[in-house]
Short mmCIF file of C-alpha atoms and ligand atoms in Angstrom, two decimals:
data_model
loop_
_atom_site.label_atom_id
_atom_site.label_comp_id
_atom_site.label_asym_id
_atom_site.label_seq_id
_atom_site.Cartn_x
_atom_site.Cartn_y
_atom_site.Cartn_z
CA MET A 19 12.85 -14.84 -12.13
CA ASP A 20 15.08 -13.15 -10.48
CA LYS A 21 17.31 -14.03 -6.35
CA ILE A 22 18.29 -11.35 -3.83
CA LEU A 23 21.16 -12.32 -1.68
CA VAL A 24 21.99 -9.82 1.25
CA HIS A 25 25.66 -9.97 2.95
CA GLY A 26 24.68 -10.02 6.35
CA GLY A 27 27.07 -7.52 9.05
CA ARG A 28 27.15 -4.57 7.18
CA SER A 29 26.35 -1.14 8.73
CA LEU A 30 24.24 1.21 7.17
CA GLU A 31 24.59 5.10 6.90
CA GLY A 32 23.30 7.76 4.39
CA GLN A 33 20.57 9.25 3.12
CA VAL A 34 17.76 7.91 1.17
CA ARG A 35 15.41 9.98 -0.29
CA ILE A 36 11.58 8.48 -0.77
CA GLY A 37 9.39 7.97 -3.83
CA GLY A 38 6.33 8.46 -4.51
CA SER A 39 2.98 6.28 -2.55
CA LYS A 40 2.23 3.03 -4.67
CA ASN A 41 -0.98 3.09 -2.36
CA SER A 42 -1.95 6.91 -2.62
CA ALA A 43 -0.68 6.12 -7.28
CA LEU A 44 -3.66 3.25 -7.61
CA PRO A 45 -6.61 4.80 -6.92
CA ILE A 46 -5.91 8.04 -8.36
CA LEU A 47 -4.22 6.81 -11.64
CA ALA A 48 -7.61 4.95 -11.87
CA ALA A 49 -10.30 8.30 -11.22
CA THR A 50 -8.05 9.17 -14.39
CA LEU A 51 -11.18 7.29 -15.87
CA LEU A 52 -13.15 9.53 -14.46
CA THR A 53 -12.31 12.62 -17.10
CA LYS A 54 -12.40 12.65 -20.99
CA GLU A 55 -9.90 15.07 -20.05
CA LYS A 56 -6.14 14.66 -19.84
CA CYS A 57 -4.49 14.31 -15.87
CA VAL A 58 -0.93 14.48 -15.17
CA ILE A 59 0.25 12.79 -12.59
CA ASP A 60 4.11 13.22 -10.87
CA CYS A 61 6.02 11.30 -8.56
CA VAL A 62 4.48 7.64 -9.72
CA PRO A 63 6.59 5.25 -8.91
CA ASP A 64 8.37 2.38 -11.05
CA LEU A 65 7.17 -0.58 -9.47
CA SER A 66 5.32 -3.68 -11.22
CA ASP A 67 1.86 -2.78 -9.08
CA ILE A 68 1.43 0.58 -11.54
CA HIS A 69 2.60 -1.52 -14.43
CA TYR A 70 -0.22 -3.34 -14.20
CA MET A 71 -2.68 -0.78 -13.51
CA LEU A 72 -1.53 1.65 -17.03
CA THR A 73 -1.24 -1.74 -18.42
CA ILE A 74 -5.89 -1.79 -17.82
CA LEU A 75 -6.26 1.53 -18.03
CA SER A 76 -4.92 0.74 -21.60
CA GLN A 77 -6.91 -1.85 -21.90
CA LEU A 78 -10.21 0.01 -21.23
CA GLY A 79 -8.65 2.42 -24.03
CA ALA A 80 -6.89 4.66 -22.10
CA GLU A 81 -3.69 6.55 -23.95
CA VAL A 82 -1.30 6.46 -21.54
CA GLU A 83 2.43 8.18 -22.04
CA ARG A 84 4.64 7.81 -19.36
CA ALA A 85 8.11 9.58 -18.59
CA SER A 86 10.37 9.12 -15.47
CA GLY A 87 7.50 9.28 -12.75
CA VAL A 88 5.21 11.77 -14.80
CA VAL A 89 2.71 9.60 -16.34
CA GLN A 90 -0.26 11.49 -18.54
CA ILE A 91 -3.54 10.10 -19.02
CA LEU A 92 -6.16 10.73 -21.56
CA ALA A 93 -8.97 8.40 -21.24
CA GLU A 94 -11.64 9.65 -23.86
CA LYS A 95 -12.91 7.23 -25.09
CA ILE A 96 -13.02 4.02 -22.56
CA ARG A 97 -14.58 -0.04 -22.96
CA THR A 98 -16.09 -0.73 -19.62
CA GLU A 99 -14.41 -4.11 -18.99
CA ALA A 100 -10.97 -4.88 -17.65
CA PRO A 101 -9.84 -8.04 -18.13
CA TYR A 102 -9.30 -10.66 -16.65
CA GLU A 103 -5.60 -11.70 -17.60
CA ILE A 104 -4.16 -8.72 -16.51
CA VAL A 105 -6.60 -7.95 -13.52
CA ARG A 106 -6.21 -11.51 -11.73
CA LYS A 107 -2.40 -10.73 -10.93
CA MET A 108 -3.62 -7.55 -9.04
CA ARG A 109 -5.85 -6.76 -6.18
CA ALA A 110 -5.56 -3.51 -6.33
CA SER A 111 -7.11 -2.92 -10.75
CA VAL A 112 -10.91 -3.44 -7.90
CA CYS A 113 -10.15 0.34 -7.66
CA VAL A 114 -10.95 1.22 -11.55
CA LEU A 115 -14.71 -0.61 -10.56
CA GLY A 116 -16.20 2.95 -8.95
CA PRO A 117 -14.68 5.72 -12.21
CA LEU A 118 -16.31 2.82 -14.53
CA LEU A 119 -19.53 2.82 -12.68
CA GLY A 120 -19.34 6.76 -12.29
CA ARG A 121 -18.54 7.88 -15.59
CA GLU A 122 -19.81 4.86 -17.76
CA LYS A 123 -22.92 3.85 -15.12
CA LYS A 124 -22.10 0.39 -15.71
CA ALA A 125 -18.82 -2.22 -15.71
CA LYS A 126 -17.89 -5.60 -15.82
CA VAL A 127 -14.56 -6.52 -13.61
CA SER A 128 -13.05 -9.69 -12.61
CA LEU A 129 -13.52 -10.61 -9.14
CA PRO A 130 -10.20 -10.94 -7.17
CA GLY A 131 -9.03 -13.96 -6.09
CA GLY A 132 -7.31 -15.12 -2.99
CA CYS A 133 -4.45 -13.39 -1.79
CA VAL A 134 -1.47 -14.63 0.89
CA ILE A 135 -2.35 -11.93 3.91
CA GLY A 136 -5.68 -13.59 3.96
CA ASP A 137 -9.68 -13.55 2.81
CA ARG A 138 -9.77 -10.20 1.39
CA PRO A 139 -13.47 -9.49 0.35
CA ILE A 140 -14.88 -6.60 -1.20
CA ASP A 141 -18.67 -6.56 0.02
CA LEU A 142 -18.19 -3.39 1.69
CA HIS A 143 -17.19 -1.70 -1.65
CA LEU A 144 -20.01 -3.37 -3.48
CA LYS A 145 -22.45 -2.15 -0.70
CA GLY A 146 -21.64 1.40 -1.10
CA PHE A 147 -21.62 0.72 -5.51
CA GLU A 148 -25.75 -0.50 -4.22
CA ALA A 149 -26.43 2.82 -2.08
CA LEU A 150 -25.84 4.67 -4.33
CA GLY A 151 -28.20 2.54 -7.32
CA ALA A 152 -26.32 0.14 -8.77
CA LYS A 153 -27.69 -2.89 -9.79
CA VAL A 154 -24.17 -5.33 -8.50
CA THR A 155 -24.46 -9.05 -10.00
CA VAL A 156 -21.36 -12.08 -10.11
CA LYS A 157 -21.36 -14.08 -12.83
CA GLY A 158 -18.91 -16.36 -14.53
CA GLY A 159 -16.20 -14.89 -11.43
CA ASP A 160 -16.92 -10.93 -12.46
CA ILE A 161 -18.30 -8.62 -10.82
CA LEU A 162 -21.59 -6.63 -13.32
CA LEU A 163 -22.58 -3.32 -12.08
CA GLU A 164 -25.13 -1.89 -13.71
CA ALA A 165 -27.31 1.91 -13.03
CA SER A 166 -29.92 3.78 -14.86
CA ARG A 167 -28.54 7.08 -12.90
CA LEU A 168 -26.64 7.43 -9.60
CA ARG A 169 -28.21 8.99 -6.69
CA GLY A 170 -25.99 10.07 -3.85
CA ALA A 171 -26.74 7.64 -0.20
CA ARG A 172 -26.17 7.28 3.01
CA ILE A 173 -23.40 4.64 3.88
CA ASN A 174 -21.76 2.94 6.35
CA LEU A 175 -18.15 1.72 5.17
CA ARG A 176 -17.02 0.82 8.30
CA GLY A 177 -16.58 -3.97 8.35
CA ARG A 178 -16.14 -6.63 11.32
CA GLN A 179 -11.90 -5.73 10.58
CA GLY A 180 -12.47 -1.83 10.44
CA PRO A 181 -13.07 0.96 8.01
CA THR A 182 -11.34 -0.37 4.04
CA VAL A 183 -8.74 1.94 2.61
CA LEU A 184 -9.93 1.18 -1.42
CA GLY A 185 -13.35 0.55 -0.07
CA THR A 186 -14.09 4.66 0.62
CA GLY A 187 -11.22 5.64 -3.00
CA ASN A 188 -13.93 3.22 -4.44
CA VAL A 189 -17.17 5.31 -3.29
CA MET A 190 -15.41 8.46 -3.43
CA MET A 191 -15.12 7.97 -7.24
CA ALA A 192 -18.94 7.07 -7.81
CA ALA A 193 -19.97 9.31 -5.42
CA VAL A 194 -18.17 12.07 -7.59
CA LEU A 195 -20.44 11.99 -10.22
CA ALA A 196 -23.54 10.93 -8.45
CA GLU A 197 -26.93 13.58 -8.29
CA GLY A 198 -26.88 14.77 -5.03
CA GLU A 199 -25.02 14.74 -1.63
CA THR A 200 -23.30 10.89 -0.35
CA VAL A 201 -22.56 10.59 2.81
CA ILE A 202 -19.28 8.06 4.03
CA GLU A 203 -19.67 7.03 7.60
CA GLY A 204 -16.59 4.89 8.69
CA ALA A 205 -14.47 6.46 6.35
CA ALA A 206 -10.84 5.83 6.66
CA GLU A 207 -8.37 8.01 7.35
CA GLU A 208 -5.21 7.09 5.66
CA PRO A 209 -3.00 9.48 4.11
CA GLU A 210 -4.12 7.98 0.65
CA VAL A 211 -7.75 8.86 0.67
CA VAL A 212 -6.78 12.00 1.61
CA ASP A 213 -4.80 12.08 -1.08
CA LEU A 214 -7.18 11.06 -3.57
CA ALA A 215 -9.65 13.39 -2.74
CA ASP A 216 -7.08 15.72 -2.81
CA PHE A 217 -6.64 14.85 -6.92
CA LEU A 218 -10.87 14.33 -7.70
CA THR A 219 -11.01 18.14 -5.73
CA ALA A 220 -8.39 18.89 -8.22
CA MET A 221 -9.96 17.40 -11.03
CA GLY A 222 -13.46 19.63 -9.80
CA ALA A 223 -15.06 17.34 -7.92
CA ARG A 224 -16.79 18.93 -4.05
CA ILE A 225 -15.51 16.08 -1.54
CA SER A 226 -15.53 17.01 2.53
CA GLY A 227 -14.20 15.72 5.20
CA ALA A 228 -10.91 12.96 3.58
CA GLY A 229 -9.08 12.36 6.29
CA THR A 230 -11.94 11.62 8.89
CA GLN A 231 -13.89 9.26 9.88
CA ARG A 232 -17.34 11.06 7.29
CA LEU A 233 -17.14 12.03 3.95
CA GLU A 234 -19.00 14.46 2.60
CA ILE A 235 -18.75 14.43 -1.52
CA GLU A 236 -21.28 17.11 -3.80
CA GLY A 237 -21.89 15.00 -7.12
CA VAL A 238 -20.76 16.71 -9.92
CA LYS A 239 -22.20 17.06 -13.43
CA GLU A 240 -18.11 15.97 -14.71
CA LEU A 241 -14.97 16.88 -13.91
CA HIS A 242 -12.09 17.82 -15.80
CA ALA A 243 -8.29 17.66 -16.74
CA ALA A 244 -6.49 18.37 -13.13
CA LYS A 245 -2.26 17.68 -12.44
CA HIS A 246 -1.10 15.99 -8.92
CA THR A 247 1.47 15.29 -7.44
CA VAL A 248 1.88 12.04 -5.45
CA ILE A 249 2.68 12.12 -2.17
CA PRO A 250 5.89 10.33 -0.12
CA ASP A 251 5.05 6.26 0.44
CA ARG A 252 4.46 6.13 3.91
CA ILE A 253 4.63 2.52 3.80
CA GLU A 254 8.84 2.00 1.94
CA ALA A 255 9.70 5.46 3.90
CA GLY A 256 8.74 3.48 7.68
CA THR A 257 11.23 0.52 6.40
CA PHE A 258 13.91 2.70 5.99
CA LEU A 259 13.49 3.33 9.11
CA VAL A 260 13.96 0.31 10.79
CA ALA A 261 16.27 -0.27 7.95
CA GLY A 262 18.17 2.36 10.06
CA ALA A 263 17.61 1.29 13.47
CA ILE A 264 18.14 -2.42 12.78
CA ALA A 265 21.42 -2.26 11.12
CA GLY A 266 22.39 1.56 10.68
CA LYS A 267 24.68 3.90 12.57
CA LYS A 268 22.64 7.19 11.52
CA VAL A 269 20.71 6.72 8.44
CA THR A 270 18.40 9.79 6.72
CA ILE A 271 15.42 9.20 4.87
CA THR A 272 14.47 12.16 2.46
CA ARG A 273 11.11 13.32 0.84
CA THR A 274 8.71 11.87 3.03
CA ASN A 275 5.62 13.37 5.36
CA PRO A 276 6.84 13.39 8.99
CA ARG A 277 3.09 13.61 10.28
CA HIS A 278 2.90 10.08 8.37
CA LEU A 279 4.31 8.59 10.05
CA GLU A 280 3.57 9.40 13.64
CA ALA A 281 2.73 5.62 15.00
CA VAL A 282 6.08 3.74 12.95
CA LEU A 283 7.82 7.20 14.53
CA THR A 284 6.59 5.99 18.19
CA ALA A 285 7.35 2.75 18.18
CA LEU A 286 10.72 3.39 16.77
CA THR A 287 11.65 5.27 19.78
CA THR A 288 9.87 3.46 22.44
CA ALA A 289 12.07 0.38 20.79
CA GLY A 290 14.61 2.43 22.08
CA PHE A 291 15.77 4.05 18.77
CA GLU A 292 16.32 8.57 18.97
CA ILE A 293 14.40 10.31 15.71
CA SER A 294 14.31 13.47 14.41
CA HIS A 295 12.66 15.24 12.16
CA THR A 296 12.44 18.09 9.92
CA GLU A 297 9.51 19.16 7.68
CA GLU A 298 10.94 16.58 5.00
CA SER A 299 12.91 14.56 6.64
CA VAL A 300 14.06 11.39 9.14
CA THR A 301 16.96 10.60 10.87
CA ILE A 302 17.23 7.82 13.09
CA SER A 303 20.31 6.53 14.76
CA PRO A 304 21.34 4.02 17.35
CA ASN A 305 20.98 5.18 21.70
CA GLY A 306 22.21 2.59 23.24
CA SER A 307 19.79 0.18 24.76
CA ARG A 308 16.95 -2.10 22.64
CA LYS A 309 13.53 -2.21 24.29
CA PRO A 310 10.73 -4.79 23.26
CA LEU A 311 7.91 -3.52 22.06
CA HIS A 312 4.26 -4.51 22.49
CA LEU A 313 2.17 -3.46 18.81
CA GLU A 314 -1.29 -3.74 17.80
CA THR A 315 -1.73 -2.80 13.68
CA LEU A 316 -4.63 -0.20 13.58
CA PRO A 317 -6.35 1.45 10.50
CA TYR A 318 -4.51 4.89 10.60
CA PRO A 319 -3.83 7.06 12.07
CA GLY A 320 -2.79 3.63 14.81
CA PHE A 321 0.10 1.51 13.55
CA PRO A 322 0.06 0.13 10.06
CA THR A 323 -0.62 -3.56 9.30
CA ASP A 324 2.52 -2.51 5.70
CA MET A 325 4.26 -2.30 8.92
CA GLN A 326 4.30 -5.49 10.70
CA ALA A 327 6.52 -7.77 9.00
CA GLN A 328 9.27 -5.43 9.28
CA PHE A 329 8.91 -4.60 12.78
CA CYS A 330 8.83 -8.25 13.61
CA ALA A 331 11.99 -8.57 11.27
CA MET A 332 13.77 -5.89 13.94
CA LEU A 333 11.86 -7.07 17.12
CA ALA A 334 13.46 -10.54 16.14
CA THR A 335 16.99 -9.84 17.18
CA ARG A 336 18.54 -8.07 21.04
CA HIS A 337 15.15 -6.16 21.88
CA GLY A 338 13.87 -8.77 24.74
CA THR A 339 10.16 -10.50 24.09
CA SER A 340 7.97 -8.58 22.63
CA VAL A 341 3.77 -9.06 20.83
CA VAL A 342 3.00 -8.32 18.03
CA THR A 343 -0.77 -8.29 17.74
CA GLU A 344 -2.34 -7.99 14.36
CA THR A 345 -6.16 -6.76 14.27
CA VAL A 346 -6.50 -6.08 10.34
CA PHE A 347 -5.52 -9.23 8.23
CA PRO A 348 -5.36 -11.22 11.07
CA GLN A 349 -3.08 -13.58 9.16
CA ARG A 350 -0.39 -11.90 7.74
CA PHE A 351 2.20 -13.90 9.44
CA MET A 352 4.21 -15.57 6.04
CA HIS A 353 7.08 -13.97 7.40
CA VAL A 354 7.11 -15.65 11.05
CA ALA A 355 7.99 -19.84 9.54
CA GLU A 356 10.71 -17.30 7.45
CA LEU A 357 12.24 -15.47 10.21
CA LYS A 358 12.43 -18.68 11.70
CA ARG A 359 14.54 -19.81 9.29
CA MET A 360 16.99 -18.04 10.20
CA GLY A 361 17.16 -18.45 14.20
CA ALA A 362 14.19 -16.46 15.04
CA ASN A 363 12.35 -17.16 18.63
CA ILE A 364 8.30 -16.85 17.73
CA GLU A 365 5.80 -17.98 18.81
CA LEU A 366 2.37 -17.89 16.83
CA SER A 367 -1.53 -17.86 18.17
CA ASP A 368 -4.36 -16.93 17.18
CA HIS A 369 -3.71 -13.72 15.30
CA ARG A 370 -0.79 -12.85 17.67
CA ALA A 371 3.24 -12.93 17.76
CA THR A 372 4.75 -12.94 20.78
CA ILE A 373 8.23 -12.86 19.63
CA HIS A 374 12.07 -13.25 22.27
CA GLY A 375 15.61 -11.31 21.03
CA VAL A 376 17.77 -13.54 19.98
CA GLU A 377 21.47 -11.80 19.97
CA GLN A 378 21.77 -12.93 15.83
CA LEU A 379 19.68 -14.36 13.12
CA SER A 380 22.65 -16.44 10.52
CA GLY A 381 21.69 -16.64 5.95
CA ALA A 382 19.36 -19.11 5.24
CA PRO A 383 17.31 -20.00 1.66
CA VAL A 384 14.05 -17.67 2.57
CA MET A 385 10.98 -17.11 0.03
CA ALA A 386 9.19 -13.93 -0.25
CA SER A 387 5.61 -14.53 0.05
CA ASP A 388 3.90 -10.87 0.18
CA LEU A 389 5.29 -7.04 -0.34
CA ARG A 390 5.72 -6.17 3.23
CA ALA A 391 7.13 -10.22 4.47
CA SER A 392 9.75 -10.21 1.78
CA ALA A 393 11.35 -6.55 2.65
CA ALA A 394 10.98 -8.27 6.70
CA LEU A 395 13.44 -10.67 5.05
CA VAL A 396 15.54 -8.19 3.65
CA LEU A 397 16.18 -6.46 7.24
CA ALA A 398 16.09 -9.36 9.27
CA ALA A 399 18.84 -10.53 6.34
CA LEU A 400 21.56 -6.95 6.79
CA PRO A 401 22.75 -7.62 9.99
CA ALA A 402 22.45 -11.19 10.19
CA ASP A 403 25.31 -13.94 9.96
CA GLY A 404 26.05 -14.97 6.10
CA VAL A 405 24.43 -14.49 3.64
CA THR A 406 20.55 -15.21 3.73
CA GLU A 407 19.27 -16.49 -0.56
CA ILE A 408 15.72 -14.65 -0.55
CA ASN A 409 13.46 -15.88 -3.64
CA ARG A 410 11.03 -14.96 -5.48
CA VAL A 411 12.05 -11.24 -5.07
CA TYR A 412 8.90 -10.47 -7.88
CA HIS A 413 6.86 -9.51 -4.36
CA ILE A 414 9.17 -7.39 -3.26
CA ASP A 415 9.27 -5.23 -7.14
CA ARG A 416 5.56 -4.95 -5.83
CA GLY A 417 6.08 -2.10 -3.81
CA TYR A 418 9.84 -0.79 -4.09
CA GLU A 419 12.10 0.61 -6.75
CA ARG A 420 15.03 -0.37 -6.61
CA ILE A 421 15.45 -1.93 -2.76
CA ASP A 422 18.46 -3.41 -3.27
CA GLU A 423 20.46 -0.41 -5.38
CA LYS A 424 18.61 2.04 -2.12
CA LEU A 425 20.65 -0.11 0.50
CA ASN A 426 23.73 -0.49 -1.35
CA SER A 427 23.52 3.15 -1.42
CA LEU A 428 23.79 3.24 2.43
CA GLY A 429 26.46 1.23 2.61
CA ALA A 430 23.91 -2.90 2.49
CA HIS A 431 25.83 -5.64 0.20
CA ILE A 432 23.02 -6.93 -1.58
CA GLU A 433 23.41 -8.46 -5.39
CA ARG A 434 20.51 -9.22 -7.47
CA VAL A 435 20.86 -12.27 -9.64
CA LYS A 436 18.76 -14.79 -11.92
CA ALA A 437 17.70 -17.62 -10.07
C1 EPZ B 520 -5.14 -1.51 1.27
O1 EPZ B 520 -5.79 -2.59 1.29
C2 EPZ B 520 -3.68 -1.18 0.69
N1 EPZ B 520 -3.44 -1.80 -0.23
C3 EPZ B 520 -2.67 -2.31 1.33
O2 EPZ B 520 -1.97 -2.12 1.10
C4 EPZ B 520 -3.35 -2.26 2.73
O3 EPZ B 520 -2.23 -3.53 3.42
C5 EPZ B 520 -5.12 -1.95 3.67
O4 EPZ B 520 -5.77 -1.26 3.14
C6 EPZ B 520 -5.16 -1.74 5.18
O5 EPZ B 520 -4.09 -0.26 5.42
C7 EPZ B 520 -3.52 -1.07 -1.17
O6 EPZ B 520 -3.49 -0.08 -1.28
C8 EPZ B 520 -3.71 -1.11 -2.53
P1 EPZ B 520 -8.64 -2.38 3.06
P2 EPZ B 520 -7.18 -2.40 0.66
O7 EPZ B 520 -10.03 -2.60 2.07
O8 EPZ B 520 -8.34 -1.51 0.85
C9 EPZ B 520 -11.38 -5.85 5.39
C10 EPZ B 520 0.88 -3.33 1.29
O9 EPZ B 520 1.35 -3.73 1.60
N2 EPZ B 520 -12.83 -5.73 4.29
O10 EPZ B 520 -8.47 -1.75 4.47
O11 EPZ B 520 -7.39 -3.95 0.32
C11 EPZ B 520 -9.91 -6.47 5.18
O12 EPZ B 520 -10.64 -8.19 4.69
C12 EPZ B 520 -0.75 -3.34 0.94
O13 EPZ B 520 0.96 -2.38 -0.03
C13 EPZ B 520 -13.73 -6.55 4.44
O14 EPZ B 520 -14.21 -6.94 5.31
O15 EPZ B 520 -7.77 -3.52 2.63
C14 EPZ B 520 -9.31 -6.36 6.22
O16 EPZ B 520 -9.73 -6.81 7.87
C15 EPZ B 520 -1.39 -5.17 0.46
N3 EPZ B 520 -14.72 -6.39 3.32
C16 EPZ B 520 -9.88 -4.57 6.23
O17 EPZ B 520 -11.20 -4.22 5.69
C17 EPZ B 520 -14.25 -5.44 2.30
O18 EPZ B 520 -14.80 -5.29 1.33
C18 EPZ B 520 -8.88 -3.65 5.72
O19 EPZ B 520 -8.85 -4.05 4.34
C19 EPZ B 520 -13.28 -4.82 1.93
C20 EPZ B 520 -12.05 -4.87 3.02
#
């Protein structure tokens, strides 16, 4: 198992290129199951979560070829049962449910287990499938879906915690091959849902309203081959901007879409940084004084939960007293205990962190937990005094392509060693 050593105190400067979005690529790869024809997906990031998804698709019978970011998938004949050994490694495996149900009218996939960022039910996905006419059974740890036919329906997918991103994608993927019209109210508006809708449309699906809370889907008989380029990863982009904020002189991220980053850019500006952008790049530089923030995570276009941990790392030093409230995954604060090991002064109560910025953090051995919490530790370590040793690095590799190499190219000093 690898670990990462971050030698603190280097300042960052330069340009870094952002990869394709993990959270777009995962459901898009699953969607290739909806056709017997070959699909070609470009800008697929090289991440362990993507590897798991490709393995699941192969196990389901698809022919998968991959060469430098381009994945070709031919799912001519498929099976409908996804094996537990792989599914259990990644919660996003549930994305194959919608396509299997849509195409084969049946699916058997293990129910995802607990998740470190909190209880992550899939009741809304199942409610959507039921509304389309599927019989849903949970038995022996598996979700079983079965339908003689799927019929378009009106479905409200808004849950107690707001809309569901993968749930919206999953139900949309089943509905594109249902008979008649489906209307999804309370749909997630995330750019990743729009990207999936764009790919499905390229395959011949008829979808309108992507990017709003109301999706209308006119079912078609079959889908066909398509090519698609995955959008840039807005969370990787945001993470490198926070790296620039924490330790940068001037850092530019390229191959990004600033429109997807509005809430993050607003927060960085409010926190005292200078931001400029073009159509495809964003530059961050320090601008004198650093200010505290009052942040609340929200579904898109609000401030993303996937950037909460990285902002906590930034606010842990020299920003006065900030308050960060997590409304999407109220228990997603595993990074706080580890940041405290580095000298941060953070009080946690309920789903809120009050962060009293200290002058400097110090390097310490810390434990990576979920993906974004782990990235936050790398960020916190950049300006810290001494060396931070981050264990369980595989969490970072699930969602960041070569984060150590990319940060080193900006001037950081990060080593990856075998534990
Ligand atoms: C997606 O997860 C992302 N994952 C997550 O990215 C991200 O944090 C999350 O959306 C929110 O933006 C992928 O895209 C692979 P949700 P998803 O369903 O779709 C509740 C990362 O770090 N809910 O939108 O699974 C749920 O508990 C990650 O890359 C239900 O109650 O999240 C949560 O409180 C991790 N019932 C809220 O909705 C359901 O059936 C939003 O979750 C589904 C969700």
